[in-house]
Amino acid sequence: MNVNTTTRTRFARVAAATAAAVVVLALGACASGGGTEPGAEGDRPYVALVSKGFQHQFWQAVKQGADDAAAELDVEVTFEGPETETEVEKQLTMLQTALDKSPDAIGYAALDSEASIPMMTDASSRGIPVIAFDSGVQSDVPVTTVSTDNLAASAEAARHMVELVGSGKIAIIGHDQTSQTGQQRVEGFTAYIEENAPDIEIVDTQYAAGDQLKSADAAKAIMQAHPDLAGIYGTNEGSAIGVVKAVEETGRSGELTVIGFDSGQAQMDAIRDGLMAGAITQDPIRMGYETVAAAVAAINGEEVEPVIDSGFYWYDETNIDDEEIAAVLYE
């Protein structure tokens, strides 16, 4: 189900507008004979992207979208992130390094929504537009945030949990408490359950840094404390796969309803094998594309919408092979 039917139309308009803007910029640069900032190739604008990591296929898909936009809009893009999504300090170092290269714009997916505030101020003082993607930051410096509507997406996950479980105890394995993404995926799910399912009780919410082993251990502990648990929701790829492993290792397959977030080969296999009921997938390729497109628009002084919704979908065994869904699943 496409829950954001207007995105593709807006996407086309943004792409066309930014492509035109790039032509204007390129002509201007040629006329002045000016070069680009360090890190750029020739006269092309340079956009530095700092992601949350590379450990999940999700980020590789975001990079693909960014590369697609870079080729289409004729800009140089670099894409980097820490090895794991717990390395806040390392990500901040990467952000500082990117700033020191004086790019024409920066894309930033914050692991900690507050820790980068001084660097946001620094970017603003240098006149470098910042595009937040995936997660926002506690700052008004970013000209836009390109992200999934995580509150709506997690509410959609909760709606399916309610339909499948009906009543009883459920739990949540979250991936972090410091990013807006991590916070909203728990908040949206919890709010839907509390407002729409009086016969369902969320007995525990644990955070395991998106690590599969830690998520499995947390899920096992909850299952041991609540033997009658009916379902578990994992808020990202690592969390969801950890829950699947916990259910398998405790011999509870078929007894608990497991719902996840994101995709990846392991989640797709779990859905096909009946170990996971379904999951929310984002559109990471579109997220990467929109981030670069917004950066180019900002470089050219164009007005950018404060929030750009990159969309989300529910997928399960009934639609996982549909053309529309298959296009946004990242293996």
mmCIF file of C-alpha atoms in Angstrom:
data_model
loop_
_atom_site.group_PDB
_atom_site.id
_atom_site.type_symbol
_atom_site.label_atom_id
_atom_site.label_comp_id
_atom_site.label_asym_id
_atom_site.label_seq_id
_atom_site.Cartn_x
_atom_site.Cartn_y
_atom_site.Cartn_z
ATOM 1 C CA MET A 1 0.000 0.000 0.000
ATOM 2 C CA ASN A 2 1.404 3.375 -0.985
ATOM 3 C CA VAL A 3 0.559 5.665 1.904
ATOM 4 C CA ASN A 4 1.914 8.766 0.237
ATOM 5 C CA THR A 5 0.439 8.933 -3.211
ATOM 6 C CA THR A 6 1.436 12.534 -3.806
ATOM 7 C CA THR A 7 5.143 12.023 -3.280
ATOM 8 C CA ARG A 8 5.985 10.834 -6.767
ATOM 9 C CA THR A 9 4.375 13.850 -8.379
ATOM 10 C CA ARG A 10 6.199 16.252 -6.090
ATOM 11 C CA PHE A 11 9.375 14.241 -6.622
ATOM 12 C CA ALA A 12 9.196 14.825 -10.370
ATOM 13 C CA ARG A 13 8.587 18.548 -9.895
ATOM 14 C CA VAL A 14 11.545 18.892 -7.537
ATOM 15 C CA ALA A 15 13.822 16.943 -9.853
ATOM 16 C CA ALA A 16 12.858 19.073 -12.833
ATOM 17 C CA ALA A 17 13.228 22.321 -10.912
ATOM 18 C CA THR A 18 16.573 21.425 -9.423
ATOM 19 C CA ALA A 19 17.923 20.166 -12.729
ATOM 20 C CA ALA A 20 17.056 23.498 -14.286
ATOM 21 C CA ALA A 21 18.666 25.308 -11.379
ATOM 22 C CA VAL A 22 21.863 23.335 -11.797
ATOM 23 C CA VAL A 23 22.093 24.410 -15.421
ATOM 24 C CA VAL A 24 21.776 28.036 -14.346
ATOM 25 C CA LEU A 25 24.437 27.574 -11.677
ATOM 26 C CA ALA A 26 26.793 25.864 -14.075
ATOM 27 C CA LEU A 27 26.433 28.662 -16.618
ATOM 28 C CA GLY A 28 27.084 31.218 -13.905
ATOM 29 C CA ALA A 29 30.179 29.432 -12.716
ATOM 30 C CA CYS A 30 31.550 29.207 -16.245
ATOM 31 C CA ALA A 31 30.922 32.889 -16.786
ATOM 32 C CA SER A 32 32.782 33.895 -13.634
ATOM 33 C CA GLY A 33 35.539 31.358 -14.102
ATOM 34 C CA GLY A 34 35.237 30.497 -10.421
ATOM 35 C CA GLY A 35 36.023 27.042 -9.117
ATOM 36 C CA THR A 36 34.258 25.015 -6.466
ATOM 37 C CA GLU A 37 35.222 24.460 -2.878
ATOM 38 C CA PRO A 38 37.739 21.795 -1.858
ATOM 39 C CA GLY A 39 36.389 18.304 -2.461
ATOM 40 C CA ALA A 40 34.553 19.216 -5.614
ATOM 41 C CA GLU A 41 35.419 18.071 -9.098
ATOM 42 C CA GLY A 42 35.713 20.879 -11.651
ATOM 43 C CA ASP A 43 32.862 23.370 -11.484
ATOM 44 C CA ARG A 44 30.274 20.982 -10.086
ATOM 45 C CA PRO A 45 28.660 21.801 -6.721
ATOM 46 C CA TYR A 46 29.857 19.556 -3.893
ATOM 47 C CA VAL A 47 27.404 17.989 -1.423
ATOM 48 C CA ALA A 48 28.832 16.094 1.569
ATOM 49 C CA LEU A 49 26.499 13.490 3.102
ATOM 50 C CA VAL A 50 27.090 12.095 6.607
ATOM 51 C CA SER A 51 24.816 9.141 7.345
ATOM 52 C CA LYS A 52 24.196 7.097 10.474
ATOM 53 C CA GLY A 53 26.286 4.199 9.226
ATOM 54 C CA PHE A 54 26.857 1.491 6.670
ATOM 55 C CA GLN A 55 25.977 -1.627 8.675
ATOM 56 C CA HIS A 56 22.483 -1.978 7.235
ATOM 57 C CA GLN A 57 21.418 -2.347 3.635
ATOM 58 C CA PHE A 58 19.141 0.622 4.236
ATOM 59 C CA TRP A 59 22.086 3.034 4.110
ATOM 60 C CA GLN A 60 23.452 1.469 0.957
ATOM 61 C CA ALA A 61 20.052 2.085 -0.643
ATOM 62 C CA VAL A 62 20.097 5.720 0.536
ATOM 63 C CA LYS A 63 23.534 6.070 -1.036
ATOM 64 C CA GLN A 64 22.211 4.629 -4.296
ATOM 65 C CA GLY A 65 19.488 7.276 -4.384
ATOM 66 C CA ALA A 66 22.022 10.009 -3.623
ATOM 67 C CA ASP A 67 24.305 8.753 -6.388
ATOM 68 C CA ASP A 68 21.373 8.664 -8.813
ATOM 69 C CA ALA A 69 20.559 12.303 -8.023
ATOM 70 C CA ALA A 70 24.220 13.315 -8.253
ATOM 71 C CA ALA A 71 24.464 11.850 -11.749
ATOM 72 C CA GLU A 72 21.161 13.361 -12.874
ATOM 73 C CA LEU A 73 21.776 16.814 -11.401
ATOM 74 C CA ASP A 74 25.518 16.888 -12.169
ATOM 75 C CA VAL A 75 26.846 17.427 -8.662
ATOM 76 C CA GLU A 76 29.610 15.712 -6.706
ATOM 77 C CA VAL A 77 28.436 13.763 -3.676
ATOM 78 C CA THR A 78 30.423 12.026 -0.946
ATOM 79 C CA PHE A 79 28.684 9.593 1.430
ATOM 80 C CA GLU A 80 30.123 8.356 4.713
ATOM 81 C CA GLY A 81 29.046 7.190 8.138
ATOM 82 C CA PRO A 82 30.365 5.322 11.192
ATOM 83 C CA GLU A 83 30.562 1.531 11.313
ATOM 84 C CA THR A 84 27.694 1.284 13.801
ATOM 85 C CA GLU A 85 24.759 3.468 14.764
ATOM 86 C CA THR A 86 26.019 3.805 18.337
ATOM 87 C CA GLU A 87 29.143 5.804 17.407
ATOM 88 C CA VAL A 88 27.863 9.321 18.027
ATOM 89 C CA GLU A 89 31.310 10.835 18.652
ATOM 90 C CA LYS A 90 32.730 9.304 15.479
ATOM 91 C CA GLN A 91 29.819 10.652 13.465
ATOM 92 C CA LEU A 92 30.360 14.128 14.912
ATOM 93 C CA THR A 93 34.030 13.924 13.899
ATOM 94 C CA MET A 94 32.924 13.015 10.373
ATOM 95 C CA LEU A 95 30.536 15.970 10.350
ATOM 96 C CA GLN A 96 33.307 18.336 11.447
ATOM 97 C CA THR A 97 35.633 16.942 8.769
ATOM 98 C CA ALA A 98 32.930 17.462 6.166
ATOM 99 C CA LEU A 99 32.412 21.060 7.322
ATOM 100 C CA ASP A 100 36.152 21.697 7.119
ATOM 101 C CA LYS A 101 36.043 20.817 3.411
ATOM 102 C CA SER A 102 33.684 23.806 2.912
ATOM 103 C CA PRO A 103 31.129 21.938 0.800
ATOM 104 C CA ASP A 104 28.375 23.775 -1.037
ATOM 105 C CA ALA A 105 25.834 21.901 1.116
ATOM 106 C CA ILE A 106 25.752 19.159 3.751
ATOM 107 C CA GLY A 107 23.300 16.304 4.257
ATOM 108 C CA TYR A 108 23.222 14.959 7.808
ATOM 109 C CA ALA A 109 21.387 11.995 9.385
ATOM 110 C CA ALA A 110 21.844 12.614 13.092
ATOM 111 C CA LEU A 111 22.531 9.779 15.506
ATOM 112 C CA ASP A 112 21.919 12.258 18.320
ATOM 113 C CA SER A 113 19.417 15.007 17.632
ATOM 114 C CA GLU A 114 21.088 17.446 20.079
ATOM 115 C CA ALA A 115 24.823 16.699 19.987
ATOM 116 C CA SER A 116 25.408 18.378 16.631
ATOM 117 C CA ILE A 117 23.804 21.726 17.538
ATOM 118 C CA PRO A 118 27.170 23.616 17.758
ATOM 119 C CA MET A 119 28.159 22.286 14.344
ATOM 120 C CA MET A 120 24.805 23.276 12.921
ATOM 121 C CA THR A 121 25.515 26.804 14.131
ATOM 122 C CA ASP A 122 28.988 26.601 12.601
ATOM 123 C CA ALA A 123 27.541 25.539 9.246
ATOM 124 C CA SER A 124 25.070 28.406 9.347
ATOM 125 C CA SER A 125 27.819 30.924 10.095
ATOM 126 C CA ARG A 126 29.740 29.678 7.052
ATOM 127 C CA GLY A 127 26.681 29.925 4.821
ATOM 128 C CA ILE A 128 26.586 26.157 4.210
ATOM 129 C CA PRO A 129 22.988 24.919 3.861
ATOM 130 C CA VAL A 130 22.239 21.757 5.837
ATOM 131 C CA ILE A 131 19.748 19.120 4.721
ATOM 132 C CA ALA A 132 18.698 16.762 7.517
ATOM 133 C CA PHE A 133 17.754 13.293 6.331
ATOM 134 C CA ASP A 134 16.268 10.238 8.058
ATOM 135 C CA SER A 135 16.372 12.018 11.453
ATOM 136 C CA GLY A 136 15.991 15.668 12.314
ATOM 137 C CA VAL A 137 18.095 17.710 14.726
ATOM 138 C CA GLN A 138 17.133 20.084 17.542
ATOM 139 C CA SER A 139 18.075 23.123 15.512
ATOM 140 C CA ASP A 140 16.442 25.464 13.013
ATOM 141 C CA VAL A 141 19.564 25.474 10.814
ATOM 142 C CA PRO A 142 18.553 22.622 8.440
ATOM 143 C CA VAL A 143 16.570 24.051 5.554
ATOM 144 C CA THR A 144 14.530 20.854 5.365
ATOM 145 C CA THR A 145 14.296 17.336 6.764
ATOM 146 C CA VAL A 146 13.911 14.486 4.290
ATOM 147 C CA SER A 147 12.469 11.536 6.148
ATOM 148 C CA THR A 148 9.803 8.944 6.525
ATOM 149 C CA ASP A 149 6.820 10.118 8.557
ATOM 150 C CA ASN A 150 7.887 7.823 11.379
ATOM 151 C CA LEU A 151 4.884 8.587 13.568
ATOM 152 C CA ALA A 152 2.491 7.577 10.786
ATOM 153 C CA ALA A 153 4.609 4.604 9.718
ATOM 154 C CA SER A 154 4.851 3.175 13.231
ATOM 155 C CA ALA A 155 1.113 3.723 13.705
ATOM 156 C CA GLU A 156 0.604 1.635 10.561
ATOM 157 C CA ALA A 157 2.759 -1.105 12.110
ATOM 158 C CA ALA A 158 0.605 -0.925 15.256
ATOM 159 C CA ARG A 159 -2.592 -1.169 13.220
ATOM 160 C CA HIS A 160 -1.419 -4.441 11.733
ATOM 161 C CA MET A 161 -0.311 -5.698 15.154
ATOM 162 C CA VAL A 162 -3.817 -5.021 16.487
ATOM 163 C CA GLU A 163 -5.426 -6.835 13.560
ATOM 164 C CA LEU A 164 -3.182 -9.872 13.986
ATOM 165 C CA VAL A 165 -3.057 -10.132 17.787
ATOM 166 C CA GLY A 166 -6.520 -8.920 18.773
ATOM 167 C CA SER A 167 -5.801 -8.795 22.497
ATOM 168 C CA GLY A 168 -3.112 -9.622 25.054
ATOM 169 C CA LYS A 169 0.417 -8.515 25.922
ATOM 170 C CA ILE A 170 2.934 -7.145 23.448
ATOM 171 C CA ALA A 171 6.401 -5.564 23.705
ATOM 172 C CA ILE A 172 8.691 -3.234 21.753
ATOM 173 C CA ILE A 173 12.399 -3.557 20.960
ATOM 174 C CA GLY A 174 13.564 -0.043 20.027
ATOM 175 C CA HIS A 175 16.838 0.821 18.338
ATOM 176 C CA ASP A 176 17.742 4.054 20.168
ATOM 177 C CA GLN A 177 16.412 6.814 22.380
ATOM 178 C CA THR A 178 18.596 9.657 21.138
ATOM 179 C CA SER A 179 17.500 10.103 17.511
ATOM 180 C CA GLN A 180 14.109 11.454 16.500
ATOM 181 C CA THR A 181 13.676 8.376 14.335
ATOM 182 C CA GLY A 182 14.131 6.066 17.295
ATOM 183 C CA GLN A 183 11.850 8.116 19.493
ATOM 184 C CA GLN A 184 9.043 8.524 16.958
ATOM 185 C CA ARG A 185 8.893 4.848 15.960
ATOM 186 C CA VAL A 186 8.120 3.958 19.541
ATOM 187 C CA GLU A 187 5.879 6.981 20.132
ATOM 188 C CA GLY A 188 3.696 6.416 17.046
ATOM 189 C CA PHE A 189 3.279 2.709 17.748
ATOM 190 C CA THR A 190 2.496 3.224 21.432
ATOM 191 C CA ALA A 191 0.032 6.041 20.791
ATOM 192 C CA TYR A 192 -1.939 3.972 18.286
ATOM 193 C CA ILE A 193 -2.192 1.023 20.682
ATOM 194 C CA GLU A 194 -3.264 3.223 23.594
ATOM 195 C CA GLU A 195 -5.886 5.042 21.529
ATOM 196 C CA ASN A 196 -7.302 2.129 19.536
ATOM 197 C CA ALA A 197 -6.667 -1.165 21.332
ATOM 198 C CA PRO A 198 -7.879 -1.217 24.948
ATOM 199 C CA ASP A 199 -7.486 -5.012 25.049
ATOM 200 C CA ILE A 200 -3.777 -4.866 24.198
ATOM 201 C CA GLU A 201 -1.139 -3.983 26.808
ATOM 202 C CA ILE A 202 2.434 -2.950 26.005
ATOM 203 C CA VAL A 203 4.222 -4.631 28.920
ATOM 204 C CA ASP A 204 7.790 -3.553 28.134
ATOM 205 C CA THR A 205 9.881 -1.363 25.819
ATOM 206 C CA GLN A 206 13.600 -2.082 25.631
ATOM 207 C CA TYR A 207 16.346 -0.406 23.563
ATOM 208 C CA ALA A 208 19.182 -2.443 22.048
ATOM 209 C CA ALA A 209 21.025 -0.038 19.721
ATOM 210 C CA GLY A 210 19.763 -1.769 16.581
ATOM 211 C CA ASP A 211 22.185 -4.613 17.292
ATOM 212 C CA GLN A 212 20.823 -8.048 16.411
ATOM 213 C CA LEU A 213 22.430 -9.900 19.339
ATOM 214 C CA LYS A 214 21.464 -7.279 21.909
ATOM 215 C CA SER A 215 17.938 -7.135 20.485
ATOM 216 C CA ALA A 216 17.658 -10.942 20.679
ATOM 217 C CA ASP A 217 18.817 -10.925 24.304
ATOM 218 C CA ALA A 218 16.335 -8.164 25.198
ATOM 219 C CA ALA A 219 13.477 -10.017 23.485
ATOM 220 C CA LYS A 220 14.350 -13.266 25.289
ATOM 221 C CA ALA A 221 14.335 -11.484 28.640
ATOM 222 C CA ILE A 222 10.900 -10.013 27.948
ATOM 223 C CA MET A 223 9.529 -13.384 26.809
ATOM 224 C CA GLN A 224 10.858 -15.003 29.968
ATOM 225 C CA ALA A 225 9.197 -12.342 32.129
ATOM 226 C CA HIS A 226 5.933 -12.619 30.172
ATOM 227 C CA PRO A 227 5.391 -16.223 29.005
ATOM 228 C CA ASP A 228 1.983 -15.259 27.601
ATOM 229 C CA LEU A 229 3.405 -12.515 25.372
ATOM 230 C CA ALA A 230 1.447 -12.321 22.111
ATOM 231 C CA GLY A 231 3.608 -10.079 19.922
ATOM 232 C CA ILE A 232 6.818 -8.043 19.576
ATOM 233 C CA TYR A 233 7.550 -5.032 17.378
ATOM 234 C CA GLY A 234 11.158 -4.257 16.332
ATOM 235 C CA THR A 235 11.746 -0.642 15.282
ATOM 236 C CA ASN A 236 14.530 -1.125 12.713
ATOM 237 C CA GLU A 237 16.266 -3.825 10.697
ATOM 238 C CA GLY A 238 18.633 -4.952 13.452
ATOM 239 C CA SER A 239 15.943 -4.853 16.145
ATOM 240 C CA ALA A 240 13.460 -6.844 14.073
ATOM 241 C CA ILE A 241 15.958 -9.542 13.091
ATOM 242 C CA GLY A 242 17.037 -9.814 16.709
ATOM 243 C CA VAL A 243 13.417 -10.473 17.694
ATOM 244 C CA VAL A 244 13.102 -13.167 15.000
ATOM 245 C CA LYS A 245 16.264 -14.865 16.299
ATOM 246 C CA ALA A 246 14.954 -14.767 19.867
ATOM 247 C CA VAL A 247 11.647 -16.342 18.846
ATOM 248 C CA GLU A 248 13.417 -19.065 16.863
ATOM 249 C CA GLU A 249 15.973 -19.838 19.588
ATOM 250 C CA THR A 250 13.292 -20.130 22.270
ATOM 251 C CA GLY A 251 11.105 -22.360 20.142
ATOM 252 C CA ARG A 252 8.253 -19.837 20.098
ATOM 253 C CA SER A 253 7.885 -19.630 16.308
ATOM 254 C CA GLY A 254 4.229 -19.475 15.390
ATOM 255 C CA GLU A 255 3.239 -18.432 18.913
ATOM 256 C CA LEU A 256 4.241 -14.757 18.769
ATOM 257 C CA THR A 257 3.368 -12.186 16.149
ATOM 258 C CA VAL A 258 6.564 -10.411 15.046
ATOM 259 C CA ILE A 259 6.324 -7.091 13.206
ATOM 260 C CA GLY A 260 9.357 -5.197 11.984
ATOM 261 C CA PHE A 261 10.536 -1.973 10.407
ATOM 262 C CA ASP A 262 12.809 -1.612 7.345
ATOM 263 C CA SER A 263 13.695 -4.502 5.068
ATOM 264 C CA GLY A 264 16.906 -6.337 4.192
ATOM 265 C CA GLN A 265 17.362 -9.921 3.030
ATOM 266 C CA ALA A 266 16.970 -11.443 6.497
ATOM 267 C CA GLN A 267 13.615 -9.730 7.093
ATOM 268 C CA MET A 268 12.369 -10.657 3.641
ATOM 269 C CA ASP A 269 13.345 -14.287 4.273
ATOM 270 C CA ALA A 270 11.629 -14.200 7.679
ATOM 271 C CA ILE A 271 8.388 -12.994 6.109
ATOM 272 C CA ARG A 272 8.507 -15.619 3.368
ATOM 273 C CA ASP A 273 9.255 -18.300 6.014
ATOM 274 C CA GLY A 274 6.350 -17.190 8.215
ATOM 275 C CA LEU A 275 8.633 -16.072 11.079
ATOM 276 C CA MET A 276 7.640 -12.413 10.719
ATOM 277 C CA ALA A 277 4.085 -11.276 9.983
ATOM 278 C CA GLY A 278 5.134 -8.172 8.083
ATOM 279 C CA ALA A 279 7.055 -4.915 8.289
ATOM 280 C CA ILE A 280 7.162 -1.285 7.316
ATOM 281 C CA THR A 281 9.621 -0.436 4.587
ATOM 282 C CA GLN A 282 10.775 3.061 3.885
ATOM 283 C CA ASP A 283 11.845 4.293 0.476
ATOM 284 C CA PRO A 284 15.581 4.834 1.073
ATOM 285 C CA ILE A 285 16.429 5.361 -2.569
ATOM 286 C CA ARG A 286 13.928 8.209 -2.736
ATOM 287 C CA MET A 287 15.277 9.545 0.573
ATOM 288 C CA GLY A 288 18.799 9.752 -0.855
ATOM 289 C CA TYR A 289 17.572 11.305 -4.085
ATOM 290 C CA GLU A 290 15.407 13.914 -2.353
ATOM 291 C CA THR A 291 18.254 14.858 -0.007
ATOM 292 C CA VAL A 292 20.606 15.696 -2.856
ATOM 293 C CA ALA A 293 17.838 17.390 -4.859
ATOM 294 C CA ALA A 294 16.983 19.582 -1.852
ATOM 295 C CA ALA A 295 20.670 20.381 -1.349
ATOM 296 C CA VAL A 296 20.986 21.546 -4.949
ATOM 297 C CA ALA A 297 17.864 23.684 -4.598
ATOM 298 C CA ALA A 298 19.246 25.239 -1.394
ATOM 299 C CA ILE A 299 22.604 25.926 -3.041
ATOM 300 C CA ASN A 300 20.723 27.877 -5.693
ATOM 301 C CA GLY A 301 18.790 29.882 -3.132
ATOM 302 C CA GLU A 302 15.467 28.256 -3.901
ATOM 303 C CA GLU A 303 12.771 27.843 -1.281
ATOM 304 C CA VAL A 304 12.566 24.284 0.026
ATOM 305 C CA GLU A 305 9.656 22.722 1.881
ATOM 306 C CA PRO A 306 10.551 22.394 5.605
ATOM 307 C CA VAL A 307 9.692 18.682 5.581
ATOM 308 C CA ILE A 308 9.953 16.299 2.624
ATOM 309 C CA ASP A 309 8.175 12.989 3.217
ATOM 310 C CA SER A 310 10.001 10.182 1.441
ATOM 311 C CA GLY A 311 7.112 7.725 1.971
ATOM 312 C CA PHE A 312 6.599 4.256 3.459
ATOM 313 C CA TYR A 313 4.841 0.957 2.705
ATOM 314 C CA TRP A 314 3.510 -2.059 4.622
ATOM 315 C CA TYR A 315 4.645 -5.396 3.194
ATOM 316 C CA ASP A 316 3.908 -9.008 4.107
ATOM 317 C CA GLU A 317 3.692 -12.378 2.370
ATOM 318 C CA THR A 318 0.709 -11.190 0.313
ATOM 319 C CA ASN A 319 2.470 -8.329 -1.476
ATOM 320 C CA ILE A 320 6.221 -8.794 -0.970
ATOM 321 C CA ASP A 321 6.681 -9.733 -4.627
ATOM 322 C CA ASP A 322 4.438 -6.999 -6.027
ATOM 323 C CA GLU A 323 6.301 -4.723 -8.401
ATOM 324 C CA GLU A 324 5.617 -1.578 -6.362
ATOM 325 C CA ILE A 325 6.855 -3.173 -3.115
ATOM 326 C CA ALA A 326 9.806 -5.042 -4.616
ATOM 327 C CA ALA A 327 11.126 -1.716 -5.931
ATOM 328 C CA VAL A 328 11.545 -0.284 -2.412
ATOM 329 C CA LEU A 329 12.855 -3.356 -0.593
ATOM 330 C CA TYR A 330 16.587 -3.250 0.007
ATOM 331 C CA GLU A 331 18.333 -6.590 0.197
#
